[in-house]
Amino acid sequence: MKRITIAIAIALFATPLAHSDIDVTRATLRETVLKLINRDRALYNLPPVELDAAASAMGDEYCRTQIRNHTTGHFTIDGLAPYARYSLAGFNDAVSENAAAWSATYSFNDRALYEMVRRSQDAMMAEAAPNDGHKRTLLDPHATHVGIGLAWEEGEFRLVHELIRRYIDWTRPLPREAHLGQPVMTSGKVLPGVAIEGITVHHEPLPRPISAHVASAISSYSLPGKRREYSPRVQRKGPLAVAMRGDFSVRSDGTFSFTVPFQDGPGLYTVVVWVRKDGDATPFPASNVSIRVEGDLQSVGRASSEAHPTLK
């Protein structure tokens, strides 16, 4: 899941936008971006995505933070990757992010703003493999929703797309903070037409603050390669109903439950639930839930040393 960012300098002559018009402009600009995204998805026979208001509000705040911290791209000075930022804001779905930044020596008017979002969309869709991360994000066949974040101030403009995969109804969402040795359980139910294939738990060090220069220099991101894999224990129907051996339970109606093991010491653990649509051969991630875990690994003792799948 690698994503990249684009930063563009522009020469559109503009006059400042009145502050009283900003909210109206943001709403109509967001609708324009949504139409552009769904227009391009339709060209590839992909279903439209639905605008997510909460994710858009989160995106707006991230864009404002970028301008305030003088950063571009997927990171700002807190060092959080997009999937962790999205999760720690309270969301549970899988997410992929596009980011664009524009700079000028003057404030923007409406015409300049609309031109920037249009040119951003065109630039992303014009990408060619293998450097087509933005285009692949926009054309994610499994995306169901999108958050569109926007912010502009004086000569700085920021835009983010948060492409969301929403396939799980979480009956017991995961916490965002925990301690080693603390049992953390979750449960949910996949939507009709989708089956759960497995769960991976990714581990990385807790994020550290970084400078604005370092944040802007990071052009891509991905989930940590260090992960553990867990397979479902599926209950079969019939007179001789048996449970297939696995690491967590899944009922025939798609309900699942899972206890997250924190086997790799303190750090950021990201739980990814993999699902597969009926008729498809390839599973895809439907969650990026990140948990900050602190504590002393030695204090947990032997309870955390159970045998589990090998690290990858």
Short mmCIF file of C-alpha atoms in Angstrom, two decimals:
data_model
loop_
_atom_site.label_atom_id
_atom_site.label_comp_id
_atom_site.label_asym_id
_atom_site.label_seq_id
_atom_site.Cartn_x
_atom_site.Cartn_y
_atom_site.Cartn_z
CA MET A 1 0.00 0.00 0.00
CA LYS A 2 2.44 2.67 -1.17
CA ARG A 3 1.15 6.16 -1.81
CA ILE A 4 2.91 9.24 -3.11
CA THR A 5 2.24 12.97 -3.08
CA ILE A 6 2.44 15.77 -5.58
CA ALA A 7 3.50 19.35 -4.90
CA ILE A 8 2.94 22.02 -7.54
CA ALA A 9 3.82 25.69 -7.86
CA ILE A 10 1.24 27.73 -9.77
CA ALA A 11 0.97 31.07 -11.49
CA LEU A 12 -2.77 31.80 -11.37
CA PHE A 13 -3.43 35.48 -10.71
CA ALA A 14 -6.00 35.76 -7.93
CA THR A 15 -7.55 38.05 -5.36
CA PRO A 16 -8.30 36.94 -1.77
CA LEU A 17 -11.48 35.05 -1.00
CA ALA A 18 -13.68 36.71 1.62
CA HIS A 19 -13.64 34.85 4.92
CA SER A 20 -17.45 34.74 5.09
CA ASP A 21 -17.52 32.73 1.85
CA ILE A 22 -14.99 30.08 2.89
CA ASP A 23 -17.46 27.50 4.26
CA VAL A 24 -19.71 27.75 1.21
CA THR A 25 -16.73 27.56 -1.11
CA ARG A 26 -15.35 24.51 0.71
CA ALA A 27 -18.67 22.66 0.44
CA THR A 28 -19.11 23.35 -3.27
CA LEU A 29 -15.44 22.66 -3.95
CA ARG A 30 -15.77 19.31 -2.17
CA GLU A 31 -18.76 18.42 -4.35
CA THR A 32 -16.71 19.30 -7.42
CA VAL A 33 -13.87 17.02 -6.35
CA LEU A 34 -16.36 14.19 -5.68
CA LYS A 35 -17.85 14.60 -9.16
CA LEU A 36 -14.38 14.52 -10.72
CA ILE A 37 -13.49 11.33 -8.85
CA ASN A 38 -16.71 9.55 -9.78
CA ARG A 39 -16.48 10.77 -13.37
CA ASP A 40 -13.09 9.10 -13.71
CA ARG A 41 -14.21 5.96 -11.91
CA ALA A 42 -17.13 5.65 -14.32
CA LEU A 43 -14.70 5.74 -17.25
CA TYR A 44 -13.23 2.51 -15.85
CA ASN A 45 -16.65 0.97 -15.10
CA LEU A 46 -16.13 1.32 -11.36
CA PRO A 47 -18.95 2.13 -8.92
CA PRO A 48 -19.09 5.66 -7.49
CA VAL A 49 -17.81 6.40 -4.00
CA GLU A 50 -19.94 8.20 -1.42
CA LEU A 51 -18.73 11.32 0.33
CA ASP A 52 -17.92 10.73 4.00
CA ALA A 53 -18.51 13.90 6.00
CA ALA A 54 -16.54 12.84 9.08
CA ALA A 55 -13.50 11.74 7.08
CA SER A 56 -13.69 14.98 5.11
CA ALA A 57 -13.66 17.02 8.33
CA MET A 58 -10.60 15.05 9.46
CA GLY A 59 -9.00 15.75 6.08
CA ASP A 60 -9.73 19.47 6.41
CA GLU A 61 -7.98 19.55 9.77
CA TYR A 62 -4.98 17.67 8.39
CA CYS A 63 -4.71 20.13 5.49
CA ARG A 64 -4.87 23.07 7.91
CA THR A 65 -2.17 21.42 10.01
CA GLN A 66 0.02 21.02 6.93
CA ILE A 67 -0.25 24.70 6.12
CA ARG A 68 0.41 25.66 9.75
CA ASN A 69 3.45 23.37 9.96
CA HIS A 70 4.71 24.20 6.44
CA THR A 71 4.57 20.56 5.29
CA THR A 72 3.37 18.73 2.19
CA GLY A 73 2.46 15.12 1.53
CA HIS A 74 1.30 12.36 3.86
CA PHE A 75 3.11 13.32 7.05
CA THR A 76 3.34 16.29 9.32
CA ILE A 77 5.50 16.86 12.38
CA ASP A 78 3.74 14.27 14.61
CA GLY A 79 5.25 11.48 12.48
CA LEU A 80 1.94 9.65 12.02
CA ALA A 81 1.37 7.74 8.77
CA PRO A 82 -2.04 8.27 7.11
CA TYR A 83 -3.48 4.92 8.23
CA ALA A 84 -2.52 5.66 11.85
CA ARG A 85 -3.78 9.24 11.69
CA TYR A 86 -7.11 8.03 10.27
CA SER A 87 -7.43 5.29 12.89
CA LEU A 88 -6.41 7.41 15.87
CA ALA A 89 -9.09 9.91 14.81
CA GLY A 90 -11.63 7.17 15.59
CA PHE A 91 -12.15 5.45 12.23
CA ASN A 92 -12.03 1.67 11.71
CA ASP A 93 -12.00 1.17 7.94
CA ALA A 94 -9.15 0.64 5.51
CA VAL A 95 -7.93 3.89 3.95
CA SER A 96 -5.58 5.00 1.18
CA GLU A 97 -4.57 8.62 0.79
CA ASN A 98 -3.72 10.99 -2.04
CA ALA A 99 -2.23 14.38 -1.24
CA ALA A 100 -1.61 17.47 -3.36
CA ALA A 101 -0.04 20.82 -2.46
CA TRP A 102 -0.02 24.12 -4.34
CA SER A 103 2.01 27.23 -3.55
CA ALA A 104 1.84 30.78 -4.86
CA THR A 105 2.83 34.27 -3.81
CA TYR A 106 -0.75 35.53 -3.39
CA SER A 107 -4.12 34.51 -1.94
CA PHE A 108 -6.56 32.44 -3.97
CA ASN A 109 -9.97 33.33 -5.36
CA ASP A 110 -12.73 30.89 -6.37
CA ARG A 111 -11.45 30.50 -9.91
CA ALA A 112 -7.98 29.58 -8.72
CA LEU A 113 -9.34 27.03 -6.22
CA TYR A 114 -11.47 25.25 -8.80
CA GLU A 115 -8.61 25.26 -11.27
CA MET A 116 -6.28 23.69 -8.71
CA VAL A 117 -8.60 20.81 -7.83
CA ARG A 118 -9.28 20.14 -11.52
CA ARG A 119 -5.60 20.17 -12.42
CA SER A 120 -4.78 17.98 -9.41
CA GLN A 121 -7.31 15.38 -10.57
CA ASP A 122 -6.04 15.50 -14.15
CA ALA A 123 -2.41 15.13 -13.02
CA MET A 124 -3.23 12.09 -10.90
CA MET A 125 -5.24 10.40 -13.64
CA ALA A 126 -2.48 11.07 -16.19
CA GLU A 127 0.02 8.95 -14.24
CA ALA A 128 1.49 5.88 -15.90
CA ALA A 129 2.64 2.63 -14.30
CA PRO A 130 4.66 1.98 -12.27
CA ASN A 131 4.50 5.55 -10.91
CA ASP A 132 0.71 5.69 -10.78
CA GLY A 133 -0.02 5.53 -7.06
CA HIS A 134 -2.54 8.40 -7.09
CA LYS A 135 -4.42 6.96 -10.05
CA ARG A 136 -4.60 3.48 -8.51
CA THR A 137 -5.94 4.99 -5.30
CA LEU A 138 -8.68 6.87 -7.14
CA LEU A 139 -9.55 3.73 -9.11
CA ASP A 140 -9.57 1.36 -6.14
CA PRO A 141 -12.30 -1.12 -7.13
CA HIS A 142 -13.03 -1.88 -3.46
CA ALA A 143 -13.41 1.75 -2.30
CA THR A 144 -16.89 2.60 -1.03
CA HIS A 145 -16.48 6.11 0.42
CA VAL A 146 -14.15 9.07 0.20
CA GLY A 147 -13.14 11.86 2.55
CA ILE A 148 -12.08 15.04 0.77
CA GLY A 149 -9.97 17.43 2.82
CA LEU A 150 -9.36 21.02 1.73
CA ALA A 151 -7.59 24.04 3.21
CA TRP A 152 -6.13 27.24 1.83
CA GLU A 153 -4.50 30.25 3.39
CA GLU A 154 -2.77 33.12 1.63
CA GLY A 155 -0.62 31.39 -1.00
CA GLU A 156 -0.88 27.80 0.27
CA PHE A 157 -3.47 25.20 -0.79
CA ARG A 158 -3.74 21.58 0.37
CA LEU A 159 -5.98 18.77 -0.87
CA VAL A 160 -6.27 15.18 0.35
CA HIS A 161 -8.39 12.24 -0.82
CA GLU A 162 -9.08 9.55 1.78
CA LEU A 163 -10.34 6.53 -0.19
CA ILE A 164 -12.19 4.29 2.25
CA ARG A 165 -13.12 0.60 2.21
CA ARG A 166 -16.12 0.07 4.50
CA TYR A 167 -17.08 -3.61 4.72
CA ILE A 168 -17.27 -4.33 8.46
CA ASP A 169 -19.90 -3.50 11.06
CA TRP A 170 -17.87 -3.28 14.28
CA THR A 171 -19.87 -4.46 17.30
CA ARG A 172 -16.85 -4.11 19.59
CA PRO A 173 -14.37 -1.62 18.14
CA LEU A 174 -10.74 -1.81 19.15
CA PRO A 175 -9.32 0.72 21.63
CA ARG A 176 -6.66 3.13 20.41
CA GLU A 177 -4.45 2.73 23.47
CA ALA A 178 -3.45 -0.36 25.45
CA HIS A 179 -0.70 -1.84 27.62
CA LEU A 180 1.31 -5.02 27.20
CA GLY A 181 -0.42 -7.91 28.93
CA GLN A 182 -3.83 -6.24 28.66
CA PRO A 183 -6.38 -8.42 26.80
CA VAL A 184 -7.77 -6.45 23.88
CA MET A 185 -10.72 -8.03 22.13
CA THR A 186 -12.75 -6.99 19.13
CA SER A 187 -15.76 -8.31 17.26
CA GLY A 188 -17.69 -7.41 14.17
CA LYS A 189 -19.61 -8.70 11.21
CA VAL A 190 -18.69 -8.43 7.55
CA LEU A 191 -21.31 -7.07 5.19
CA PRO A 192 -23.38 -9.41 3.00
CA GLY A 193 -21.52 -10.69 -0.03
CA VAL A 194 -18.16 -10.53 1.75
CA ALA A 195 -16.25 -13.26 3.60
CA ILE A 196 -13.43 -12.79 6.08
CA GLU A 197 -10.16 -14.41 4.97
CA GLY A 198 -7.73 -13.60 7.76
CA ILE A 199 -6.21 -10.96 10.01
CA THR A 200 -2.72 -9.50 10.05
CA VAL A 201 -1.25 -7.52 12.94
CA HIS A 202 1.54 -5.13 11.94
CA HIS A 203 4.07 -3.70 14.38
CA GLU A 204 6.28 -0.63 14.28
CA PRO A 205 7.89 1.69 16.86
CA LEU A 206 5.72 4.38 18.37
CA PRO A 207 5.78 7.46 16.14
CA ARG A 208 8.19 10.23 17.03
CA PRO A 209 8.02 13.93 16.16
CA ILE A 210 9.91 14.87 13.01
CA SER A 211 10.90 18.17 11.43
CA ALA A 212 8.80 19.81 8.74
CA HIS A 213 11.63 19.27 6.26
CA VAL A 214 11.75 15.53 6.98
CA ALA A 215 7.96 15.22 6.86
CA SER A 216 7.77 16.88 3.44
CA ALA A 217 10.60 14.73 2.09
CA ILE A 218 8.67 11.49 2.70
CA SER A 219 7.03 10.81 -0.65
CA SER A 220 5.34 7.47 0.07
CA TYR A 221 4.08 5.28 2.89
CA SER A 222 3.08 1.67 3.50
CA LEU A 223 2.06 -0.61 6.33
CA PRO A 224 4.98 -2.05 8.31
CA GLY A 225 6.46 -5.21 6.84
CA LYS A 226 6.78 -6.72 10.30
CA ARG A 227 3.53 -8.60 10.81
CA ARG A 228 1.90 -11.73 12.18
CA GLU A 229 -0.82 -13.61 10.31
CA TYR A 230 -3.93 -15.22 11.79
CA SER A 231 -6.40 -17.53 10.08
CA PRO A 232 -10.12 -17.91 10.81
CA ARG A 233 -11.72 -20.81 12.64
CA VAL A 234 -14.86 -21.28 10.55
CA GLN A 235 -17.95 -23.07 11.85
CA ARG A 236 -19.31 -25.39 9.18
CA LYS A 237 -23.01 -26.12 8.85
CA GLY A 238 -24.54 -29.60 8.74
CA PRO A 239 -25.34 -32.53 11.01
CA LEU A 240 -21.66 -32.98 11.83
CA ALA A 241 -20.85 -29.32 12.33
CA VAL A 242 -17.18 -28.82 13.16
CA ALA A 243 -14.94 -25.83 13.56
CA MET A 244 -12.00 -25.66 11.18
CA ARG A 245 -8.78 -25.07 13.08
CA GLY A 246 -7.61 -21.47 13.18
CA ASP A 247 -6.65 -18.50 15.35
CA PHE A 248 -10.00 -16.70 15.72
CA SER A 249 -13.65 -17.59 15.36
CA VAL A 250 -15.94 -16.76 12.44
CA ARG A 251 -19.59 -17.76 12.34
CA SER A 252 -21.47 -18.72 9.22
CA ASP A 253 -23.21 -15.31 9.20
CA GLY A 254 -19.88 -13.47 9.00
CA THR A 255 -19.63 -12.54 12.68
CA PHE A 256 -16.07 -12.75 14.00
CA SER A 257 -14.19 -12.15 17.23
CA PHE A 258 -10.46 -11.71 17.77
CA THR A 259 -8.10 -11.07 20.68
CA VAL A 260 -5.15 -8.97 19.59
CA PRO A 261 -1.80 -10.32 20.79
CA PHE A 262 0.88 -7.76 21.57
CA GLN A 263 3.87 -10.05 21.13
CA ASP A 264 6.44 -7.61 19.83
CA GLY A 265 6.80 -5.23 22.73
CA PRO A 266 5.73 -1.59 22.90
CA GLY A 267 4.87 0.15 19.68
CA LEU A 268 2.11 0.87 17.24
CA TYR A 269 0.08 -2.21 16.30
CA THR A 270 -2.15 -1.99 13.23
CA VAL A 271 -4.88 -4.61 12.85
CA VAL A 272 -5.87 -5.42 9.27
CA VAL A 273 -8.90 -7.58 8.54
CA TRP A 274 -8.71 -9.18 5.10
CA VAL A 275 -11.96 -9.90 3.26
CA ARG A 276 -12.97 -11.33 -0.10
CA LYS A 277 -16.02 -10.53 -2.17
CA ASP A 278 -18.16 -13.42 -3.36
CA GLY A 279 -16.87 -14.55 -6.74
CA ASP A 280 -13.46 -12.89 -6.34
CA ALA A 281 -10.25 -14.85 -5.93
CA THR A 282 -8.14 -12.19 -4.21
CA PRO A 283 -8.74 -10.84 -0.68
CA PHE A 284 -8.17 -7.20 0.19
CA PRO A 285 -7.70 -5.23 3.45
CA ALA A 286 -10.88 -3.80 5.02
CA SER A 287 -9.41 -2.19 8.15
CA ASN A 288 -6.39 -0.24 9.37
CA VAL A 289 -6.95 0.03 13.12
CA SER A 290 -3.86 1.30 14.92
CA ILE A 291 -3.32 0.88 18.67
CA ARG A 292 -0.65 2.62 20.74
CA VAL A 293 0.77 -0.02 23.09
CA GLU A 294 3.08 0.85 25.96
CA GLY A 295 4.60 -1.11 28.81
CA ASP A 296 7.50 -3.37 29.66
CA LEU A 297 7.69 -6.58 27.65
CA GLN A 298 9.53 -8.39 30.45
CA SER A 299 6.74 -7.65 32.92
CA VAL A 300 4.29 -9.62 30.84
CA GLY A 301 6.18 -12.83 31.50
CA ARG A 302 5.42 -16.07 29.81
CA ALA A 303 1.84 -15.09 29.02
CA SER A 304 2.98 -13.26 25.90
CA SER A 305 5.26 -16.03 24.61
CA GLU A 306 2.65 -18.33 23.08
CA ALA A 307 3.44 -19.81 19.70
CA HIS A 308 1.96 -17.82 16.81
CA PRO A 309 2.68 -17.39 13.11
CA THR A 310 6.17 -16.42 12.07
CA LEU A 311 7.05 -12.78 11.54
CA LYS A 312 7.21 -11.58 7.95
#
